[in-house]
Coordinates of N, CA and C in Angstrom, one line a residue:
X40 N 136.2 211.6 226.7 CA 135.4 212.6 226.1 C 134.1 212.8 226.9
X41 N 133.3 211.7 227.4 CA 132.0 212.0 227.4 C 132.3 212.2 229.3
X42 N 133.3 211.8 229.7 CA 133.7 212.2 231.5 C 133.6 213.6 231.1
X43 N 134.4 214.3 230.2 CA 134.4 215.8 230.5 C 133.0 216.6 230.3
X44 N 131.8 215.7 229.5 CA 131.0 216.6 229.0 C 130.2 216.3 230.4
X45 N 130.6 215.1 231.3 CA 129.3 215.1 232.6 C 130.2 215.7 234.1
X46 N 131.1 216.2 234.0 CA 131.9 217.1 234.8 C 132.4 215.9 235.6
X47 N 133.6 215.0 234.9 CA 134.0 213.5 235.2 C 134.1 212.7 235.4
X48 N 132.6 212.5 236.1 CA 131.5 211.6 236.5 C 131.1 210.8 235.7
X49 N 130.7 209.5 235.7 CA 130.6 208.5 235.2 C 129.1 208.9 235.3
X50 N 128.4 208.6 234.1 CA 126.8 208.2 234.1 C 126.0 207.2 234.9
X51 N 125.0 206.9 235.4 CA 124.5 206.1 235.9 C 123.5 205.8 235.1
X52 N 123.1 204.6 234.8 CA 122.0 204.1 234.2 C 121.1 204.4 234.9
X53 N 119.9 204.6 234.5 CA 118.6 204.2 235.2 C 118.5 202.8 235.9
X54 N 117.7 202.8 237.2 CA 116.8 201.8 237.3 C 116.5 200.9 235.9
X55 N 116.6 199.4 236.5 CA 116.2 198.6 235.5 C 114.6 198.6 235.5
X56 N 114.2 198.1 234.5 CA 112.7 197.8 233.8 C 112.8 196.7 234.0
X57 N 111.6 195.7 234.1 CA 111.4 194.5 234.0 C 111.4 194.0 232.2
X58 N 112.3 192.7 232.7 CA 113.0 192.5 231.6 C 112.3 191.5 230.7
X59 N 112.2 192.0 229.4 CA 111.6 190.7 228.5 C 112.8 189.7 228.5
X60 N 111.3 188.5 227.8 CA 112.4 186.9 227.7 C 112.6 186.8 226.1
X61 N 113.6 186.4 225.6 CA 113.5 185.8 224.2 C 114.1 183.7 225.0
X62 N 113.0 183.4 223.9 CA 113.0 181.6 224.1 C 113.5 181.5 222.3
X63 N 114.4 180.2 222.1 CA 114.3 180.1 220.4 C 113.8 178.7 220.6
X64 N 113.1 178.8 219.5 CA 112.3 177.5 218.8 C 113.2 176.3 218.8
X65 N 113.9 176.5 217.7 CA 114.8 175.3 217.0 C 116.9 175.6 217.1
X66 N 117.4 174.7 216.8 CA 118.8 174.7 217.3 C 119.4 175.9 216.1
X67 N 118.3 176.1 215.1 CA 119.5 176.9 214.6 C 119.2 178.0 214.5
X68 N 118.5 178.5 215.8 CA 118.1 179.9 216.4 C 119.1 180.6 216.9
X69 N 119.2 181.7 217.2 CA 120.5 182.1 217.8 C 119.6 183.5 218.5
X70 N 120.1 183.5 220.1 CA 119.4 184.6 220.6 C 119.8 185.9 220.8
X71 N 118.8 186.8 220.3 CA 119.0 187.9 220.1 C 120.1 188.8 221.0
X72 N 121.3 189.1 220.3 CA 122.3 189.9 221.4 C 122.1 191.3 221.0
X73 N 123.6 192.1 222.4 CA 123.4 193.7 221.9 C 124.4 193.7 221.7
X74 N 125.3 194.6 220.8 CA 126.8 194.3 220.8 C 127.7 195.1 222.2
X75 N 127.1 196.3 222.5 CA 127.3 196.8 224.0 C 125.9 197.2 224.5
X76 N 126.6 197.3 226.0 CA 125.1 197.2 226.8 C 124.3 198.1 226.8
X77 N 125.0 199.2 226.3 CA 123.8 200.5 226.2 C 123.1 200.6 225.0
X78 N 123.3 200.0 224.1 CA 122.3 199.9 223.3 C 121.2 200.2 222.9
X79 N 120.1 200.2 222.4 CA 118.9 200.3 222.4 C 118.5 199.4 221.7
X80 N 118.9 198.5 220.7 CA 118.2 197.2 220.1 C 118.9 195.7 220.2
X81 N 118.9 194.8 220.1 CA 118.9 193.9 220.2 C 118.8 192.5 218.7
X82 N 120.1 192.1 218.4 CA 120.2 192.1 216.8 C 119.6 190.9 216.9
X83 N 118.7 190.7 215.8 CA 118.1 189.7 215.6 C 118.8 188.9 214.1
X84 N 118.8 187.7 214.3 CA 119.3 186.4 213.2 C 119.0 185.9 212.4
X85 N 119.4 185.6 211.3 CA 118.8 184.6 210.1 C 118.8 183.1 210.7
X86 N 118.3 182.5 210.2 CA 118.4 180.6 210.5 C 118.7 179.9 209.7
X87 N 118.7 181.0 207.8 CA 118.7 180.2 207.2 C 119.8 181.0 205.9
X88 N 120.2 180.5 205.0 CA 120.1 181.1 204.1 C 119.4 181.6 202.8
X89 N 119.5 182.5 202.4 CA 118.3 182.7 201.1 C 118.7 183.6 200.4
X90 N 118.1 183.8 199.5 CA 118.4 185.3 198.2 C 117.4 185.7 198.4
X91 N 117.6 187.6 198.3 CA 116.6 188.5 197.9 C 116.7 189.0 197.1
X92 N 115.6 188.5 195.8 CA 116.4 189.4 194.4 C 116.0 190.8 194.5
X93 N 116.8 191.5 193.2 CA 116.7 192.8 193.3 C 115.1 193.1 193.1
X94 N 114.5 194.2 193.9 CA 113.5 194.8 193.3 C 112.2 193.8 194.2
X95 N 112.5 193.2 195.4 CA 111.9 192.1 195.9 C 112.2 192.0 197.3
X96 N 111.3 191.4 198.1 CA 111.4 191.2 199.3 C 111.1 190.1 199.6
X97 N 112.0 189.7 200.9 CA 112.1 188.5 201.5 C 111.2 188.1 203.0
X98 N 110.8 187.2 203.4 CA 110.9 187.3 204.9 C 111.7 185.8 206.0
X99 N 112.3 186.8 206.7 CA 113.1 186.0 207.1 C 112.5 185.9 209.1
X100 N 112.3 184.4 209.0 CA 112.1 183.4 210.1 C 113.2 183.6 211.5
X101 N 113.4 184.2 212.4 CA 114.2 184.3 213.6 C 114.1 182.7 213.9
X102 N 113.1 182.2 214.3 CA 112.4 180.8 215.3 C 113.1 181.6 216.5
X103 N 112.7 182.3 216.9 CA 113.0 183.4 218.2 C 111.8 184.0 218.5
X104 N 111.1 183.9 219.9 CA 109.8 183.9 220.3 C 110.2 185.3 221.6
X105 N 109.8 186.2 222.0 CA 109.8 186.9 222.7 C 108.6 187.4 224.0
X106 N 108.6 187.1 225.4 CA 107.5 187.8 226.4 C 107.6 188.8 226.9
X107 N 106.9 189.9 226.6 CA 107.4 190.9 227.4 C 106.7 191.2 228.8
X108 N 106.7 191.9 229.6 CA 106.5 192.3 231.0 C 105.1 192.9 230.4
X109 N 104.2 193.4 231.2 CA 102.9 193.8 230.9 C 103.1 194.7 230.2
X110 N 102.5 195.7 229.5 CA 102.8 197.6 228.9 C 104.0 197.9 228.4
X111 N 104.7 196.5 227.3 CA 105.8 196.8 226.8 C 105.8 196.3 225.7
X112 N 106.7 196.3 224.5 CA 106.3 195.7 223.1 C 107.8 196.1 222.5
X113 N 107.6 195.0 221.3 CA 108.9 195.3 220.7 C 108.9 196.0 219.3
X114 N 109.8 196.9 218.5 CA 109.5 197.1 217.9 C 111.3 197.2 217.2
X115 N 110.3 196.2 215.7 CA 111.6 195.7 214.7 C 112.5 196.9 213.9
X116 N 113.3 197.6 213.8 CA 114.2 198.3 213.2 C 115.0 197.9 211.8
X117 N 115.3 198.5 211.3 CA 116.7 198.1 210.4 C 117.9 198.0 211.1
X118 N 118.9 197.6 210.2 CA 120.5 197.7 210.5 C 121.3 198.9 209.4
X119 N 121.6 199.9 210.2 CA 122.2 201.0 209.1 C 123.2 200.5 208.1
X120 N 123.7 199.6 208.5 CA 124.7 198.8 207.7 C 124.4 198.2 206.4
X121 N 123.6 197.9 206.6 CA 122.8 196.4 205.6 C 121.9 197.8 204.7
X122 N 121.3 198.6 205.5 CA 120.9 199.3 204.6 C 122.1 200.8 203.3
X123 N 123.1 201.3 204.1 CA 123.9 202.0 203.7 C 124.6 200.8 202.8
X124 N 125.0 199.8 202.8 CA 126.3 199.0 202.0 C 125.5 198.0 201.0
X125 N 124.1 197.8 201.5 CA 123.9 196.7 200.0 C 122.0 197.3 200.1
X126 N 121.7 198.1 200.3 CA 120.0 198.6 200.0 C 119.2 197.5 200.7
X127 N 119.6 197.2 201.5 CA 118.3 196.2 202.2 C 117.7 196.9 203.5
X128 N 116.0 197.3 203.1 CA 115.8 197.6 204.0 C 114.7 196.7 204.5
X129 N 115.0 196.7 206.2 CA 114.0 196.0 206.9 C 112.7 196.7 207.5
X130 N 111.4 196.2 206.8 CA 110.2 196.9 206.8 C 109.9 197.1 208.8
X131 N 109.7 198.4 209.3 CA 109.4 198.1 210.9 C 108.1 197.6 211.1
X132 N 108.6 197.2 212.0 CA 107.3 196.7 212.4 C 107.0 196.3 214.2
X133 N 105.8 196.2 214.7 CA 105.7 196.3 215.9 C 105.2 194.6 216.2
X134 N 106.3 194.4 217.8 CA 105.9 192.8 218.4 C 105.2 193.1 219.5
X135 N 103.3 193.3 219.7 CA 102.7 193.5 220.6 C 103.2 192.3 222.1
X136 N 102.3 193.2 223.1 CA 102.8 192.3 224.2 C 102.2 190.7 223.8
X137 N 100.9 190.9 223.7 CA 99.7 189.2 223.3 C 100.5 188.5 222.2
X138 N 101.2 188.7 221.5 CA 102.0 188.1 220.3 C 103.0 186.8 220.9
X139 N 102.6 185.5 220.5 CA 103.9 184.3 221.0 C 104.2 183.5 220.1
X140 N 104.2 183.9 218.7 CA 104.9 183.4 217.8 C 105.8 184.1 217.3
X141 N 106.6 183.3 216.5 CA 108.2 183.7 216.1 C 108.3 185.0 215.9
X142 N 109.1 185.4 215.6 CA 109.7 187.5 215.1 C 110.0 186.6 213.9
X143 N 109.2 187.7 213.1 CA 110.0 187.5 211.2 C 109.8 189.0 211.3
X144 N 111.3 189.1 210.0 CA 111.2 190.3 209.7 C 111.3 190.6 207.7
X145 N 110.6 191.0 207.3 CA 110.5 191.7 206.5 C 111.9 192.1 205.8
X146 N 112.5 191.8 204.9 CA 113.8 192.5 204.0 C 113.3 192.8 202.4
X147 N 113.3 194.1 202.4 CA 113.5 194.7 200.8 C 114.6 195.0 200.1
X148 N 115.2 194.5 199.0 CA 115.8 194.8 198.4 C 116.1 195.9 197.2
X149 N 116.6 197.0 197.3 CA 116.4 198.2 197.2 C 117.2 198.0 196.0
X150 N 118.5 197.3 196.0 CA 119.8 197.5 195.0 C 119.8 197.3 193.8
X151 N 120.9 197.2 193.4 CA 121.4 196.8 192.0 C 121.5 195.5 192.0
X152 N 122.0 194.2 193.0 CA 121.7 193.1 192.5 C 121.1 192.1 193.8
X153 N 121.0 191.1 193.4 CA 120.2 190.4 194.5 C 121.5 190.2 195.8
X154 N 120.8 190.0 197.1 CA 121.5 189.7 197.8 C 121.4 188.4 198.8
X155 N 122.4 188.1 199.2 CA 122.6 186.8 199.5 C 122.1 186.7 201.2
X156 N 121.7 186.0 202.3 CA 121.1 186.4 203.6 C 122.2 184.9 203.6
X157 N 123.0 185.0 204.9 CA 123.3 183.7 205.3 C 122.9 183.8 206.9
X158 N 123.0 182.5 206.9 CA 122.6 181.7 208.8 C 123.5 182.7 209.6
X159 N 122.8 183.2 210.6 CA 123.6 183.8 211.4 C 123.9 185.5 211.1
X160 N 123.1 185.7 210.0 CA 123.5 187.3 209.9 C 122.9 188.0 210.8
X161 N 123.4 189.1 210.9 CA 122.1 189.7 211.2 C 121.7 190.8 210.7
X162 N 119.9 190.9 210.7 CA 119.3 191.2 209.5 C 118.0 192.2 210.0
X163 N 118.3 192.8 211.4 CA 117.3 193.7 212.0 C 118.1 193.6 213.4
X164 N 117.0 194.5 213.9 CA 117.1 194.7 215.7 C 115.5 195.0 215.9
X165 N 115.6 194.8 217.3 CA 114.5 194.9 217.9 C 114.7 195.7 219.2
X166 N 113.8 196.7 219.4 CA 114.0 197.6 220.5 C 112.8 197.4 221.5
X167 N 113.2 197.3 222.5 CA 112.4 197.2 223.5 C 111.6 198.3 224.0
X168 N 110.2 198.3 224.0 CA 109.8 199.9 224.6 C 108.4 199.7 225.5
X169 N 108.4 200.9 226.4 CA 107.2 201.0 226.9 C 106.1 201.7 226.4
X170 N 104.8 200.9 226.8 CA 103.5 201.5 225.7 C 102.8 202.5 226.6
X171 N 102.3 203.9 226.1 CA 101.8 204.8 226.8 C 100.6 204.7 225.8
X172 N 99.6 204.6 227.1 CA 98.6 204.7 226.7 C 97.9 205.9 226.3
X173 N 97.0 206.3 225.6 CA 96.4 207.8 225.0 C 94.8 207.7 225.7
X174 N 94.0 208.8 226.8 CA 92.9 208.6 226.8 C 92.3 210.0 226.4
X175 N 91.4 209.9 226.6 CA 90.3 211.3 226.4 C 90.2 211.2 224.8
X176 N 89.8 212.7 225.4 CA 89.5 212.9 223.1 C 90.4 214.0 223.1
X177 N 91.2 214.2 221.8 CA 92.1 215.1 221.3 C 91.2 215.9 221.3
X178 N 91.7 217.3 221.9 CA 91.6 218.6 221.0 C 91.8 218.9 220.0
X179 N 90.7 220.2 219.3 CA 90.7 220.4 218.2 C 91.6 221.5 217.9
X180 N 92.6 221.5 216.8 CA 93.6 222.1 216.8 C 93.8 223.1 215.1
X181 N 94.3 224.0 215.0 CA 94.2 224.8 214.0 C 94.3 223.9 212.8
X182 N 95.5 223.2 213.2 CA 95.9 222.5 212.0 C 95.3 221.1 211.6
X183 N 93.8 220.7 212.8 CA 92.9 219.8 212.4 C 93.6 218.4 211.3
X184 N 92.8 218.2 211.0 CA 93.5 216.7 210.0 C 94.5 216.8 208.5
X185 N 94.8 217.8 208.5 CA 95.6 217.9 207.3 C 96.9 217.1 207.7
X186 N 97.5 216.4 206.9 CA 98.0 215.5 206.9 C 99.9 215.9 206.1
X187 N 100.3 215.1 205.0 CA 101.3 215.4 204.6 C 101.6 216.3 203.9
X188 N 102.9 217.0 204.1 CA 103.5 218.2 203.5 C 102.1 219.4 204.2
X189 N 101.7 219.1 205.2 CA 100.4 220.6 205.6 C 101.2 221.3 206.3
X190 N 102.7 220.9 206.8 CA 103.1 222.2 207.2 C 104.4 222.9 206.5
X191 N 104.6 222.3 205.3 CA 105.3 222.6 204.5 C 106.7 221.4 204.2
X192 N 107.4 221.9 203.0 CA 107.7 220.8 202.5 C 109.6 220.5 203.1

């Protein structure tokens, strides 16, 4: 299918980026994989087991430490899965470049009953991205600081 939509031709990836490292702490770390290569996140692991009761959030420990290259940062996702099949959602959140302790992530439980987290699940992703920096001063624009629903619902 996708040969016919690039006129046969195989895609080429981009040039690679310089690549961040993940290091894990303790043996019962497991390091972050992609399930294929083109991906865009990178699933991150429990170490442990635990319950999230209903109506309650958890935070769950990787012992998974990550460096990235200068002007790059990670940033934590959900798993559509975990969220579509049992309401757990994982709060996002950003792994600045200066950050060298562990990735925890954040799990809420959305559902009808508590849910169970075992060793080895996986329980987020993490995407790798580059940071563009903002300078000058914004222009002022019609729609100025108005905020949510200001341009309709």
């Amino acid at each position: 299918m996708f040969s016919s939509l690039f006129g046969g031709k195989k895609r080429k990836l981009p040039e690679s980026e310089p690549e961040a490292k993940f290091s894990i702490l303790t043996d019962l770390a497991f390091i972050p994989t992609k399930a294929n290569s083109t991906d865009a996140g990178y699933d991150l692991y429990a170490t442990r087991d635990c319950e999230i009761p209903v109506g309650r959030k958890g935070i769950i420990d990787t012992q998974v430490t990550i460096h990235f290259p200068l002007g790059y940062c990670g940033l934590i996702q959900g798993r559509s899965g975990l969220a579509f099949n049992h309401s757990i959602l994982a709060h996002p959140g950003v792994i600045d470049y200066g950050y060298s302790g562990p990735i925890k992530v954040a799990l809420f439980n959305l559902g009808q009953r508590g849910f169970r987290v075992k060793k080895g699940n996986r329980i987020a992703q993490i995407v790798i991205t580059k940071i563009h920096q903002a300078s000058g001063t914004p222009e002022r624009t019609r729609r100025g600081a108005s905020g949510f629903g200001s341009s309709g619902d």
